[in-house]
mmCIF file with all atom_site columns, C-alpha atoms in Angstrom:
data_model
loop_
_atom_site.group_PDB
_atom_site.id
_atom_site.type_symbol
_atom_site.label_atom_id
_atom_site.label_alt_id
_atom_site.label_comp_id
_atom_site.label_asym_id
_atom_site.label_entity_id
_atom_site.label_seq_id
_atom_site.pdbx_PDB_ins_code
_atom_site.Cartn_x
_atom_site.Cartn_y
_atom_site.Cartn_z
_atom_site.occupancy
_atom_site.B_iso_or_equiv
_atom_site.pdbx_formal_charge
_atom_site.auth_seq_id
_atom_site.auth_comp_id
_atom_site.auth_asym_id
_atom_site.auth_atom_id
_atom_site.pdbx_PDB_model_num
ATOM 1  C CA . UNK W 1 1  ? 9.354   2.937   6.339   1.00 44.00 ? 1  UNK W CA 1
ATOM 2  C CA . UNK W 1 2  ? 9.958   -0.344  4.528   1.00 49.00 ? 2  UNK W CA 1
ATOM 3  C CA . UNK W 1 3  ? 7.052   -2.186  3.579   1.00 49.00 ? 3  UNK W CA 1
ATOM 4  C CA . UNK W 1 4  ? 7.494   -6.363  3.107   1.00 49.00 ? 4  UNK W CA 1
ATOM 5  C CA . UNK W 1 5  ? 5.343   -7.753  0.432   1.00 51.00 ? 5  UNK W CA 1
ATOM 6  C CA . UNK W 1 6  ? 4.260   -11.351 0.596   1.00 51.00 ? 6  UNK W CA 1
ATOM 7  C CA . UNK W 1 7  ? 4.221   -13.136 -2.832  1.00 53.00 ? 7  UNK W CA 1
ATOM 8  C CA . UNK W 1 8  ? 1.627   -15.864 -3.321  1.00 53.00 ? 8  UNK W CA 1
ATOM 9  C CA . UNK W 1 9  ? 2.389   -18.314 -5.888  1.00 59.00 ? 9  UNK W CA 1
ATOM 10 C CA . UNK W 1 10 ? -0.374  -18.607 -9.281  1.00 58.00 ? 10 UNK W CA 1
ATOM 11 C CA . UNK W 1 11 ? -0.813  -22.447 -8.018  1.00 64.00 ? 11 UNK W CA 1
ATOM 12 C CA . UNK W 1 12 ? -1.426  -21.483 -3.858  1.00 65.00 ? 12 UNK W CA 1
ATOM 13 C CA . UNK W 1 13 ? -5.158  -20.390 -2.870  1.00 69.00 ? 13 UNK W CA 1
ATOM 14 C CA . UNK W 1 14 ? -5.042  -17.418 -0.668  1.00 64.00 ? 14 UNK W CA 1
ATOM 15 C CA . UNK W 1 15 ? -7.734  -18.088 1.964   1.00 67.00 ? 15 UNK W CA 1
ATOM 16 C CA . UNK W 1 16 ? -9.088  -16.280 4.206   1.00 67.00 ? 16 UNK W CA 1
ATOM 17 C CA . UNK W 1 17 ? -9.457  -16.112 7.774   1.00 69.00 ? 17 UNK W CA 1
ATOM 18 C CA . UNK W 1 18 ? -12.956 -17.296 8.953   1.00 81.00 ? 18 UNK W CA 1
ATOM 19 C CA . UNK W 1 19 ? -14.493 -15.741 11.903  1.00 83.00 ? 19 UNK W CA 1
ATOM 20 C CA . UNK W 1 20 ? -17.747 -17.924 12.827  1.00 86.00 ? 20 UNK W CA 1
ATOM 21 C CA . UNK W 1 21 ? -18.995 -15.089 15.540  1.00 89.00 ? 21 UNK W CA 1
ATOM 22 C CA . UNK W 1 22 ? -20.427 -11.975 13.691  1.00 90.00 ? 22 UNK W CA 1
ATOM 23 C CA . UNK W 1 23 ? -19.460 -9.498  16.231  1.00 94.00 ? 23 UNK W CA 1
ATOM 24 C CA . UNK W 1 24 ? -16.101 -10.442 16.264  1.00 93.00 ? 24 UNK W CA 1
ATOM 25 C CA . UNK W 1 25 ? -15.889 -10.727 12.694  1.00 91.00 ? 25 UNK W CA 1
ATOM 26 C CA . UNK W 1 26 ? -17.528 -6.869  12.524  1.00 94.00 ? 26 UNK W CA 1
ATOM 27 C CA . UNK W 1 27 ? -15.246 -5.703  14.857  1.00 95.00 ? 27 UNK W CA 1
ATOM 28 C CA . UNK W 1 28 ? -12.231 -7.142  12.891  1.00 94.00 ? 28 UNK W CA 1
ATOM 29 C CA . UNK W 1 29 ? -13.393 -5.721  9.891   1.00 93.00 ? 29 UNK W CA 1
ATOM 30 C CA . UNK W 1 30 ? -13.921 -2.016  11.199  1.00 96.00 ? 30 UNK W CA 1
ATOM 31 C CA . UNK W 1 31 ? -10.407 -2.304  12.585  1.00 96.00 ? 31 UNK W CA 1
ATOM 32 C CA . UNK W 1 32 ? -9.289  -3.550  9.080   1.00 95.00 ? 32 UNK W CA 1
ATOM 33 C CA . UNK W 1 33 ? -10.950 -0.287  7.629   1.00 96.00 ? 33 UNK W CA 1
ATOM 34 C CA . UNK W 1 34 ? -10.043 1.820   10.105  1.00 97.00 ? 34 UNK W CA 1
ATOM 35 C CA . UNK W 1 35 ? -6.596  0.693   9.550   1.00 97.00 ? 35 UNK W CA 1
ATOM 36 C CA . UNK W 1 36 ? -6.749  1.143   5.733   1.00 96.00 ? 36 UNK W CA 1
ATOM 37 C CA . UNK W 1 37 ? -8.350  4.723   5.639   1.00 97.00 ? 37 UNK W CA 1
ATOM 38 C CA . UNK W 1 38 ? -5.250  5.409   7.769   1.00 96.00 ? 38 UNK W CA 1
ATOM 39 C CA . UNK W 1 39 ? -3.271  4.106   5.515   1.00 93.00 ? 39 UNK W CA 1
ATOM 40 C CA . UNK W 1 40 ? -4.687  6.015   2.816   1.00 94.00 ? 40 UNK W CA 1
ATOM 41 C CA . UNK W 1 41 ? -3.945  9.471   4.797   1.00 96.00 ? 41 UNK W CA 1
ATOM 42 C CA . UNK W 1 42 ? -0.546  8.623   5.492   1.00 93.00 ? 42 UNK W CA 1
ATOM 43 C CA . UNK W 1 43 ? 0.041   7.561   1.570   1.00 92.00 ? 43 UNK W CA 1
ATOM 44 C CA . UNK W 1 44 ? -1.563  10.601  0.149   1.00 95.00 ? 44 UNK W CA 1
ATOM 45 C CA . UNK W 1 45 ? 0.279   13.110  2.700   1.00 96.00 ? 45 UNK W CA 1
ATOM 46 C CA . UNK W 1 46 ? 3.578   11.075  1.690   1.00 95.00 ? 46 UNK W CA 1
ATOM 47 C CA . UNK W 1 47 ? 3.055   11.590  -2.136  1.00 95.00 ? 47 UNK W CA 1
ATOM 48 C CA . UNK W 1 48 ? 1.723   15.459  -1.645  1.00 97.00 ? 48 UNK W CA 1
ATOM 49 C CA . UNK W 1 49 ? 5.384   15.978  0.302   1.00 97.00 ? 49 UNK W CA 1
ATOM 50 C CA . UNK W 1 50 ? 7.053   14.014  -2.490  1.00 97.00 ? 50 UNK W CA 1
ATOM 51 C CA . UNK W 1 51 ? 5.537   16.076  -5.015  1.00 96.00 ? 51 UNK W CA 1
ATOM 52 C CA . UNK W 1 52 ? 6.014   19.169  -3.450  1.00 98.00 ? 52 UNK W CA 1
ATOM 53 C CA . UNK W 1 53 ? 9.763   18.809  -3.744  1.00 98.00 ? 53 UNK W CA 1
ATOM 54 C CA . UNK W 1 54 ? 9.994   16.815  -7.302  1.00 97.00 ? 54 UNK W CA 1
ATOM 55 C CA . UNK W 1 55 ? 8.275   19.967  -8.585  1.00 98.00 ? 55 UNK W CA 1
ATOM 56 C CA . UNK W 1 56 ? 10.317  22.805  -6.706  1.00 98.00 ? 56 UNK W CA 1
ATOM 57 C CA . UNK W 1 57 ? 13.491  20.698  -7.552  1.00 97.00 ? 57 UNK W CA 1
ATOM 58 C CA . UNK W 1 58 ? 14.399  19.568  -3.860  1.00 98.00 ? 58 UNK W CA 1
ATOM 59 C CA . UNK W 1 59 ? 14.157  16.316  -5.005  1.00 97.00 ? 59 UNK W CA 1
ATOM 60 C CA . UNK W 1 60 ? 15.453  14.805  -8.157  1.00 97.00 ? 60 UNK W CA 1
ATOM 61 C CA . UNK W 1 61 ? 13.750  11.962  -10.105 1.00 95.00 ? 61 UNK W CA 1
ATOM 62 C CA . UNK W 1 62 ? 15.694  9.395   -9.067  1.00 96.00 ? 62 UNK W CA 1
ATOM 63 C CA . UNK W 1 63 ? 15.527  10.427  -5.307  1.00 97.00 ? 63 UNK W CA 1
ATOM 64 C CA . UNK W 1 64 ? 11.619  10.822  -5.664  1.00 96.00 ? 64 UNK W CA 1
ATOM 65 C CA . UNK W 1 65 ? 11.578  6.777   -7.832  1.00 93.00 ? 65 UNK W CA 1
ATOM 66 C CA . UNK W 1 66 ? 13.927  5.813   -4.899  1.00 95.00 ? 66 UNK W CA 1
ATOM 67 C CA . UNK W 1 67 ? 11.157  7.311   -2.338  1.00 95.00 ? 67 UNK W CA 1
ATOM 68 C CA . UNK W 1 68 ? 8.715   5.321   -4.346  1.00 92.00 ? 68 UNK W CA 1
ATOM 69 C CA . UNK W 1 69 ? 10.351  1.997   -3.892  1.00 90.00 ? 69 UNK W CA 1
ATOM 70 C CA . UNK W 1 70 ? 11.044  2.148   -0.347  1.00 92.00 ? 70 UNK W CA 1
ATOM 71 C CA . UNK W 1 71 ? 7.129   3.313   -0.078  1.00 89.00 ? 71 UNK W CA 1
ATOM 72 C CA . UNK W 1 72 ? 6.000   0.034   -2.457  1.00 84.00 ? 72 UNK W CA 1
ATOM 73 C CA . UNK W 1 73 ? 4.375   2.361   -4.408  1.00 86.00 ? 73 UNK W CA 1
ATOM 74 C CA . UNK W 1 74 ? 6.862   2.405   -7.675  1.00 85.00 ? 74 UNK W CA 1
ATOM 75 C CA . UNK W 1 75 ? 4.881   -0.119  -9.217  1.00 83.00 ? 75 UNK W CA 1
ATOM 76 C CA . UNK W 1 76 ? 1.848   1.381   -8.713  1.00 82.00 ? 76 UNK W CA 1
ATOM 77 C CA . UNK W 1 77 ? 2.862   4.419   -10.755 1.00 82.00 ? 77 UNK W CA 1
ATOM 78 C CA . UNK W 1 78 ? 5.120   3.837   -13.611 1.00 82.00 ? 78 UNK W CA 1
ATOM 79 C CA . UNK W 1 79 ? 2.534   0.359   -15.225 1.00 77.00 ? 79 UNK W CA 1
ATOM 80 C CA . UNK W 1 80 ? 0.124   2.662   -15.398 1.00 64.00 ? 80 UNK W CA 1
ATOM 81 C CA . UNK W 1 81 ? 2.082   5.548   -17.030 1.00 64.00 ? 81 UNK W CA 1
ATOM 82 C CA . UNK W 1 82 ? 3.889   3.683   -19.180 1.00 59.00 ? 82 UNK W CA 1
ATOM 83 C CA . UNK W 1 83 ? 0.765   1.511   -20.704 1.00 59.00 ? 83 UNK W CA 1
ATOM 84 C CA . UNK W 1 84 ? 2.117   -2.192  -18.961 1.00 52.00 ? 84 UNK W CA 1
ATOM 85 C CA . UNK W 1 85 ? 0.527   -4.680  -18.336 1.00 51.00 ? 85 UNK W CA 1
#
């Protein structure tokens, strides 16, 4: 699964979406969460897969780097590893 980033120039304000009624506004935001934490299941069962294979050799490097590019999650791993910024 592709994911599509949206880039936000230094100079443009992101602003957010204002929701006057407070149940509304709750219900968006438990959505939002609930949306997230499912996110966050289908990420970490993704990268315990990936893993998996890197380290019995199903998968090479390059294949697994590859995985983490189409998964938007390449930059989330090597900046850290490698001491960017």
């Amino acid at each position: 699964m592709m994911h599509e980033r949206i880039s936000v120039h230094p100079e443009q304000k992101v602003r957010p979406l204002i929701v006057t009624d407070p149940k509304i506004r709750k219900t968006l935001q438990l959505a939002g969460l609930r949306f997230v934490c499912s996110r966050a299941r289908w990420l970490d069962s993704e990268a315990t897969k990936i893993g998996l294979a890197l380290k019995a050799g199903t998968m090479t490097s390059d294949e697994v780097d590859a995985k983490l590019e189409e998964m938007g999650a390449l930059d989330l791993v090597y900046p850290e590893l490698m001491g960017a910024e």
